[in-house]
PDB file of C-alpha atoms in Angstrom:
ATOM      1  CA  MET A 136     185.159  60.198  90.316  1.00 78.00           C
ATOM      2  CA  GLU A 137     182.508  62.847  89.715  1.00 90.00           C
ATOM      3  CA  LEU A 138     179.997  61.758  87.045  1.00 94.00           C
ATOM      4  CA  LYS A 139     179.633  65.142  85.393  1.00 96.00           C
ATOM      5  CA  GLU A 140     180.373  66.433  81.927  1.00 97.00           C
ATOM      6  CA  THR A 141     181.426  70.044  81.359  1.00 97.00           C
ATOM      7  CA  THR A 142     180.209  71.891  78.284  1.00 98.00           C
ATOM      8  CA  LEU A 143     183.049  73.437  76.306  1.00 98.00           C
ATOM      9  CA  SER A 144     181.068  74.644  73.277  1.00 98.00           C
ATOM     10  CA  GLN A 145     177.610  74.453  71.706  1.00 98.00           C
ATOM     11  CA  LYS A 146     176.535  74.788  68.084  1.00 98.00           C
ATOM     12  CA  LYS A 147     172.913  74.762  66.915  1.00 98.00           C
ATOM     13  CA  VAL A 148     172.694  72.701  63.725  1.00 98.00           C
ATOM     14  CA  TYR A 149     168.922  72.617  63.236  1.00 98.00           C
ATOM     15  CA  ASP A 150     166.199  75.100  64.178  1.00 97.00           C
ATOM     16  CA  GLY A 151     162.832  73.390  63.893  1.00 96.00           C
ATOM     17  CA  ILE A 152     159.178  73.980  64.660  1.00 93.00           C
ATOM     18  CA  ILE A 153     159.038  71.616  67.648  1.00 93.00           C
ATOM     19  CA  VAL A 154     162.674  70.679  68.248  1.00 95.00           C
ATOM     20  CA  ASP A 155     166.107  72.168  67.762  1.00 97.00           C
ATOM     21  CA  VAL A 156     169.301  70.144  67.473  1.00 98.00           C
ATOM     22  CA  ARG A 157     172.699  71.165  68.739  1.00 98.00           C
ATOM     23  CA  VAL A 158     176.126  69.571  68.842  1.00 98.00           C
ATOM     24  CA  ASP A 159     178.107  70.173  72.027  1.00 98.00           C
ATOM     25  CA  GLU A 160     181.721  69.557  72.839  1.00 98.00           C
ATOM     26  CA  VAL A 161     182.116  68.325  76.416  1.00 98.00           C
ATOM     27  CA  ARG A 162     184.855  67.276  78.787  1.00 97.00           C
ATOM     28  CA  ILE A 163     183.989  63.891  80.325  1.00 97.00           C
ATOM     29  CA  PRO A 164     185.079  62.598  83.759  1.00 96.00           C
ATOM     30  CA  ASP A 165     188.361  61.071  82.507  1.00 95.00           C
ATOM     31  CA  GLY A 166     189.401  64.466  81.089  1.00 95.00           C
ATOM     32  CA  SER A 167     188.952  63.643  77.419  1.00 97.00           C
ATOM     33  CA  VAL A 168     186.741  65.640  75.050  1.00 98.00           C
ATOM     34  CA  ARG A 169     183.704  64.178  73.258  1.00 98.00           C
ATOM     35  CA  ARG A 170     180.794  65.323  71.096  1.00 98.00           C
ATOM     36  CA  ARG A 171     177.206  65.186  72.295  1.00 98.00           C
ATOM     37  CA  GLU A 172     174.203  65.575  70.002  1.00 97.00           C
ATOM     38  CA  VAL A 173     171.253  67.079  71.833  1.00 97.00           C
ATOM     39  CA  VAL A 174     167.653  67.383  70.662  1.00 97.00           C
ATOM     40  CA  GLU A 175     166.157  70.359  72.482  1.00 96.00           C
ATOM     41  CA  HIS A 176     162.435  70.210  73.249  1.00 96.00           C
ATOM     42  CA  PRO A 177     160.398  72.619  75.407  1.00 95.00           C
ATOM     43  CA  GLY A 178     158.956  69.754  77.477  1.00 96.00           C
ATOM     44  CA  GLY A 179     155.500  68.383  77.851  1.00 97.00           C
ATOM     45  CA  VAL A 180     152.723  67.272  80.153  1.00 98.00           C
ATOM     46  CA  ALA A 181     150.762  64.057  80.568  1.00 98.00           C
ATOM     47  CA  ILE A 182     147.532  63.845  82.509  1.00 98.00           C
ATOM     48  CA  ILE A 183     146.182  60.819  84.346  1.00 98.00           C
ATOM     49  CA  ALA A 184     142.505  61.687  84.689  1.00 98.00           C
ATOM     50  CA  VAL A 185     140.381  59.365  86.841  1.00 98.00           C
ATOM     51  CA  ASP A 186     136.601  59.511  86.973  1.00 97.00           C
ATOM     52  CA  ASP A 187     134.396  58.673  89.971  1.00 96.00           C
ATOM     53  CA  ARG A 188     134.109  55.061  88.721  1.00 96.00           C
ATOM     54  CA  GLY A 189     137.888  54.610  88.764  1.00 95.00           C
ATOM     55  CA  ARG A 190     138.301  54.725  84.982  1.00 97.00           C
ATOM     56  CA  LEU A 191     141.164  56.542  83.302  1.00 98.00           C
ATOM     57  CA  ILE A 192     140.771  58.469  80.090  1.00 98.00           C
ATOM     58  CA  LEU A 193     143.220  57.957  77.259  1.00 98.00           C
ATOM     59  CA  VAL A 194     143.189  59.143  73.681  1.00 97.00           C
ATOM     60  CA  ARG A 195     143.799  57.267  70.465  1.00 97.00           C
ATOM     61  CA  GLN A 196     145.756  59.330  67.978  1.00 95.00           C
ATOM     62  CA  TYR A 197     147.636  58.628  64.762  1.00 96.00           C
ATOM     63  CA  ARG A 198     151.337  59.309  65.290  1.00 96.00           C
ATOM     64  CA  TYR A 199     153.084  59.931  62.001  1.00 95.00           C
ATOM     65  CA  PRO A 200     156.689  59.164  63.103  1.00 95.00           C
ATOM     66  CA  VAL A 201     155.744  55.562  64.028  1.00 96.00           C
ATOM     67  CA  GLY A 202     152.990  55.187  61.415  1.00 97.00           C
ATOM     68  CA  GLU A 203     150.435  53.880  63.912  1.00 97.00           C
ATOM     69  CA  VAL A 204     147.424  54.838  65.960  1.00 97.00           C
ATOM     70  CA  VAL A 205     148.764  55.102  69.499  1.00 97.00           C
ATOM     71  CA  LEU A 206     146.864  54.910  72.783  1.00 98.00           C
ATOM     72  CA  GLU A 207     148.173  57.456  75.258  1.00 97.00           C
ATOM     73  CA  PHE A 208     147.274  59.626  78.208  1.00 98.00           C
ATOM     74  CA  PRO A 209     146.129  63.121  77.215  1.00 97.00           C
ATOM     75  CA  ALA A 210     149.341  65.057  76.737  1.00 97.00           C
ATOM     76  CA  GLY A 211     150.929  67.952  74.987  1.00 95.00           C
ATOM     77  CA  LYS A 212     153.868  70.232  74.484  1.00 95.00           C
ATOM     78  CA  LEU A 213     154.690  73.141  76.752  1.00 96.00           C
ATOM     79  CA  GLU A 214     154.659  76.551  75.139  1.00 91.00           C
ATOM     80  CA  PRO A 215     157.788  78.641  75.824  1.00 85.00           C
ATOM     81  CA  GLY A 216     157.676  79.824  79.445  1.00 91.00           C
ATOM     82  CA  GLU A 217     154.371  78.040  80.132  1.00 95.00           C
ATOM     83  CA  ASP A 218     153.705  76.667  83.602  1.00 97.00           C
ATOM     84  CA  PRO A 219     153.351  72.844  83.403  1.00 98.00           C
ATOM     85  CA  ARG A 220     150.211  72.863  85.572  1.00 98.00           C
ATOM     86  CA  GLU A 221     148.490  75.346  83.268  1.00 97.00           C
ATOM     87  CA  ALA A 222     149.599  73.347  80.228  1.00 97.00           C
ATOM     88  CA  GLY A 223     148.181  70.180  81.768  1.00 98.00           C
ATOM     89  CA  LEU A 224     144.805  71.769  82.433  1.00 97.00           C
ATOM     90  CA  ARG A 225     144.776  73.170  78.887  1.00 96.00           C
ATOM     91  CA  GLU A 226     145.662  69.845  77.252  1.00 95.00           C
ATOM     92  CA  LEU A 227     143.106  67.903  79.313  1.00 97.00           C
ATOM     93  CA  SER A 228     140.391  70.313  78.220  1.00 96.00           C
ATOM     94  CA  GLU A 229     141.481  70.473  74.565  1.00 94.00           C
ATOM     95  CA  GLU A 230     141.794  66.712  74.013  1.00 94.00           C
ATOM     96  CA  THR A 231     138.975  65.384  76.215  1.00 96.00           C
ATOM     97  CA  GLY A 232     136.733  68.291  77.194  1.00 96.00           C
ATOM     98  CA  LEU A 233     137.359  67.451  80.838  1.00 97.00           C
ATOM     99  CA  THR A 234     138.024  69.918  83.629  1.00 97.00           C
ATOM    100  CA  ALA A 235     139.383  68.824  86.993  1.00 98.00           C
ATOM    101  CA  GLY A 236     138.370  69.891  90.487  1.00 97.00           C
ATOM    102  CA  ARG A 237     141.651  68.464  91.799  1.00 97.00           C
ATOM    103  CA  PHE A 238     144.903  68.531  89.830  1.00 98.00           C
ATOM    104  CA  GLU A 239     147.921  67.096  91.633  1.00 97.00           C
ATOM    105  CA  PRO A 240     151.530  66.860  90.409  1.00 98.00           C
ATOM    106  CA  LEU A 241     152.953  63.329  90.128  1.00 97.00           C
ATOM    107  CA  GLY A 242     156.523  64.180  89.166  1.00 97.00           C
ATOM    108  CA  VAL A 243     158.669  64.314  86.061  1.00 97.00           C
ATOM    109  CA  SER A 244     160.245  61.825  83.668  1.00 97.00           C
ATOM    110  CA  TYR A 245     162.885  62.127  80.956  1.00 96.00           C
ATOM    111  CA  SER A 246     161.877  60.676  77.593  1.00 91.00           C
ATOM    112  CA  SER A 247     165.330  59.656  76.350  1.00 94.00           C
ATOM    113  CA  PRO A 248     167.990  61.514  78.359  1.00 95.00           C
ATOM    114  CA  GLY A 249     170.883  60.276  76.233  1.00 94.00           C
ATOM    115  CA  ILE A 250     169.869  62.573  73.372  1.00 95.00           C
ATOM    116  CA  LEU A 251     166.601  64.370  74.169  1.00 96.00           C
ATOM    117  CA  ALA A 252     166.341  67.337  76.557  1.00 95.00           C
ATOM    118  CA  GLU A 253     162.614  66.824  77.193  1.00 95.00           C
ATOM    119  CA  ARG A 254     160.955  66.707  80.589  1.00 97.00           C
ATOM    120  CA  ILE A 255     157.423  65.385  80.890  1.00 98.00           C
ATOM    121  CA  TYR A 256     155.415  66.628  83.866  1.00 98.00           C
ATOM    122  CA  TYR A 257     152.688  64.264  85.109  1.00 98.00           C
ATOM    123  CA  PHE A 258     149.464  65.278  86.812  1.00 98.00           C
ATOM    124  CA  LEU A 259     146.631  63.343  88.443  1.00 98.00           C
ATOM    125  CA  ALA A 260     143.225  64.865  87.648  1.00 98.00           C
ATOM    126  CA  ARG A 261     140.156  64.024  89.740  1.00 98.00           C
ATOM    127  CA  ASP A 262     136.674  65.425  90.370  1.00 98.00           C
ATOM    128  CA  LEU A 263     136.139  65.585  86.626  1.00 98.00           C
ATOM    129  CA  ARG A 264     133.475  67.532  84.806  1.00 96.00           C
ATOM    130  CA  GLN A 265     132.719  66.928  81.124  1.00 94.00           C
ATOM    131  CA  GLU A 266     132.572  69.866  78.749  1.00 91.00           C
ATOM    132  CA  GLN A 267     133.177  70.155  75.010  1.00 87.00           C
ATOM    133  CA  ALA A 268     136.578  69.033  73.687  1.00 84.00           C
ATOM    134  CA  HIS A 269     138.384  71.502  71.427  1.00 83.00           C
ATOM    135  CA  PRO A 270     141.508  69.886  69.951  1.00 75.00           C
ATOM    136  CA  ASP A 271     144.145  71.950  68.188  1.00 76.00           C
ATOM    137  CA  ASP A 272     143.691  72.563  64.478  1.00 79.00           C
ATOM    138  CA  GLY A 273     144.808  69.398  62.669  1.00 78.00           C
ATOM    139  CA  GLU A 274     144.672  67.270  65.842  1.00 77.00           C
ATOM    140  CA  PHE A 275     142.322  64.287  65.742  1.00 90.00           C
ATOM    141  CA  VAL A 276     141.877  62.258  68.908  1.00 91.00           C
ATOM    142  CA  GLU A 277     139.412  59.659  70.075  1.00 94.00           C
ATOM    143  CA  PRO A 278     138.831  59.352  73.852  1.00 96.00           C
ATOM    144  CA  VAL A 279     138.891  55.890  75.429  1.00 97.00           C
ATOM    145  CA  TRP A 280     137.983  55.058  79.049  1.00 97.00           C
ATOM    146  CA  LEU A 281     139.817  52.110  80.636  1.00 98.00           C
ATOM    147  CA  THR A 282     140.264  50.734  84.123  1.00 96.00           C
ATOM    148  CA  LEU A 283     143.684  50.548  85.723  1.00 96.00           C
ATOM    149  CA  ASP A 284     143.561  46.740  85.392  1.00 96.00           C
ATOM    150  CA  GLU A 285     142.697  46.941  81.678  1.00 97.00           C
ATOM    151  CA  LEU A 286     145.505  49.393  81.061  1.00 97.00           C
ATOM    152  CA  THR A 287     147.965  47.250  83.030  1.00 97.00           C
ATOM    153  CA  ALA A 288     146.982  44.189  80.951  1.00 98.00           C
ATOM    154  CA  MET A 289     147.549  46.175  77.763  1.00 97.00           C
ATOM    155  CA  ALA A 290     151.002  47.176  78.988  1.00 97.00           C
ATOM    156  CA  ALA A 291     151.819  43.557  79.864  1.00 97.00           C
ATOM    157  CA  SER A 292     150.685  42.295  76.442  1.00 98.00           C
ATOM    158  CA  GLY A 293     152.720  44.909  74.569  1.00 97.00           C
ATOM    159  CA  GLU A 294     149.620  46.618  73.188  1.00 96.00           C
ATOM    160  CA  LEU A 295     150.453  49.822  75.083  1.00 97.00           C
ATOM    161  CA  LYS A 296     153.630  51.231  73.512  1.00 97.00           C
ATOM    162  CA  ASP A 297     153.800  54.950  74.267  1.00 97.00           C
ATOM    163  CA  GLY A 298     156.652  55.650  76.678  1.00 96.00           C
ATOM    164  CA  LYS A 299     155.055  58.545  78.560  1.00 97.00           C
ATOM    165  CA  THR A 300     151.889  56.493  79.000  1.00 97.00           C
ATOM    166  CA  LEU A 301     153.835  53.506  80.327  1.00 97.00           C
ATOM    167  CA  ALA A 302     155.619  55.812  82.787  1.00 97.00           C
ATOM    168  CA  GLY A 303     152.291  57.451  83.624  1.00 97.00           C
ATOM    169  CA  LEU A 304     150.752  54.038  84.255  1.00 97.00           C
ATOM    170  CA  MET A 305     153.425  53.360  86.872  1.00 97.00           C
ATOM    171  CA  LYS A 306     152.715  56.736  88.472  1.00 96.00           C
ATOM    172  CA  ALA A 307     148.964  55.994  88.365  1.00 95.00           C
ATOM    173  CA  LYS A 308     149.435  52.605  90.038  1.00 94.00           C
ATOM    174  CA  LEU A 309     151.484  54.208  92.802  1.00 94.00           C
ATOM    175  CA  ALA A 310     149.041  57.074  93.290  1.00 94.00           C
ATOM    176  CA  LEU A 311     145.822  55.053  93.053  1.00 91.00           C
ATOM    177  CA  GLY A 312     146.934  51.776  94.612  1.00 80.00           C
TER     178      GLY A 312
END
């Protein structure tokens, strides 16, 4: 059996600032027809920036949907048609003031593929140079430097909760050893 669903129809039910929502009718592998609700998102980037002492920079930021200050890798939303690499360099500079001499792709993850059409592109930034941060209007972030071991301990204790940062931590461990 082929594990593929065929789109029969699509209807946009919400047109938002960051996300759109559509309801699709699909034919599933057994031939029956079902509804799928899809949250469309342009995608995002997350940057694992490592300094010459082996520390990683993260940012603390209040996240309204969960009502908490969240620790996460510098990250941001792709603009329509924007190249993920360029978005990653932009977000790293905006949130931390860092520029990278080396900027290597580490792959992609899906945030919640059952409902959310978002891809997050990960990059490893090295050979860092500090400049002035310039966050977006209304964006307030606080940079935090941590070692890979400290970050791993925070993940193990449950203190680190952001999904893209947990996935990025795995990518960092694989890339950095």
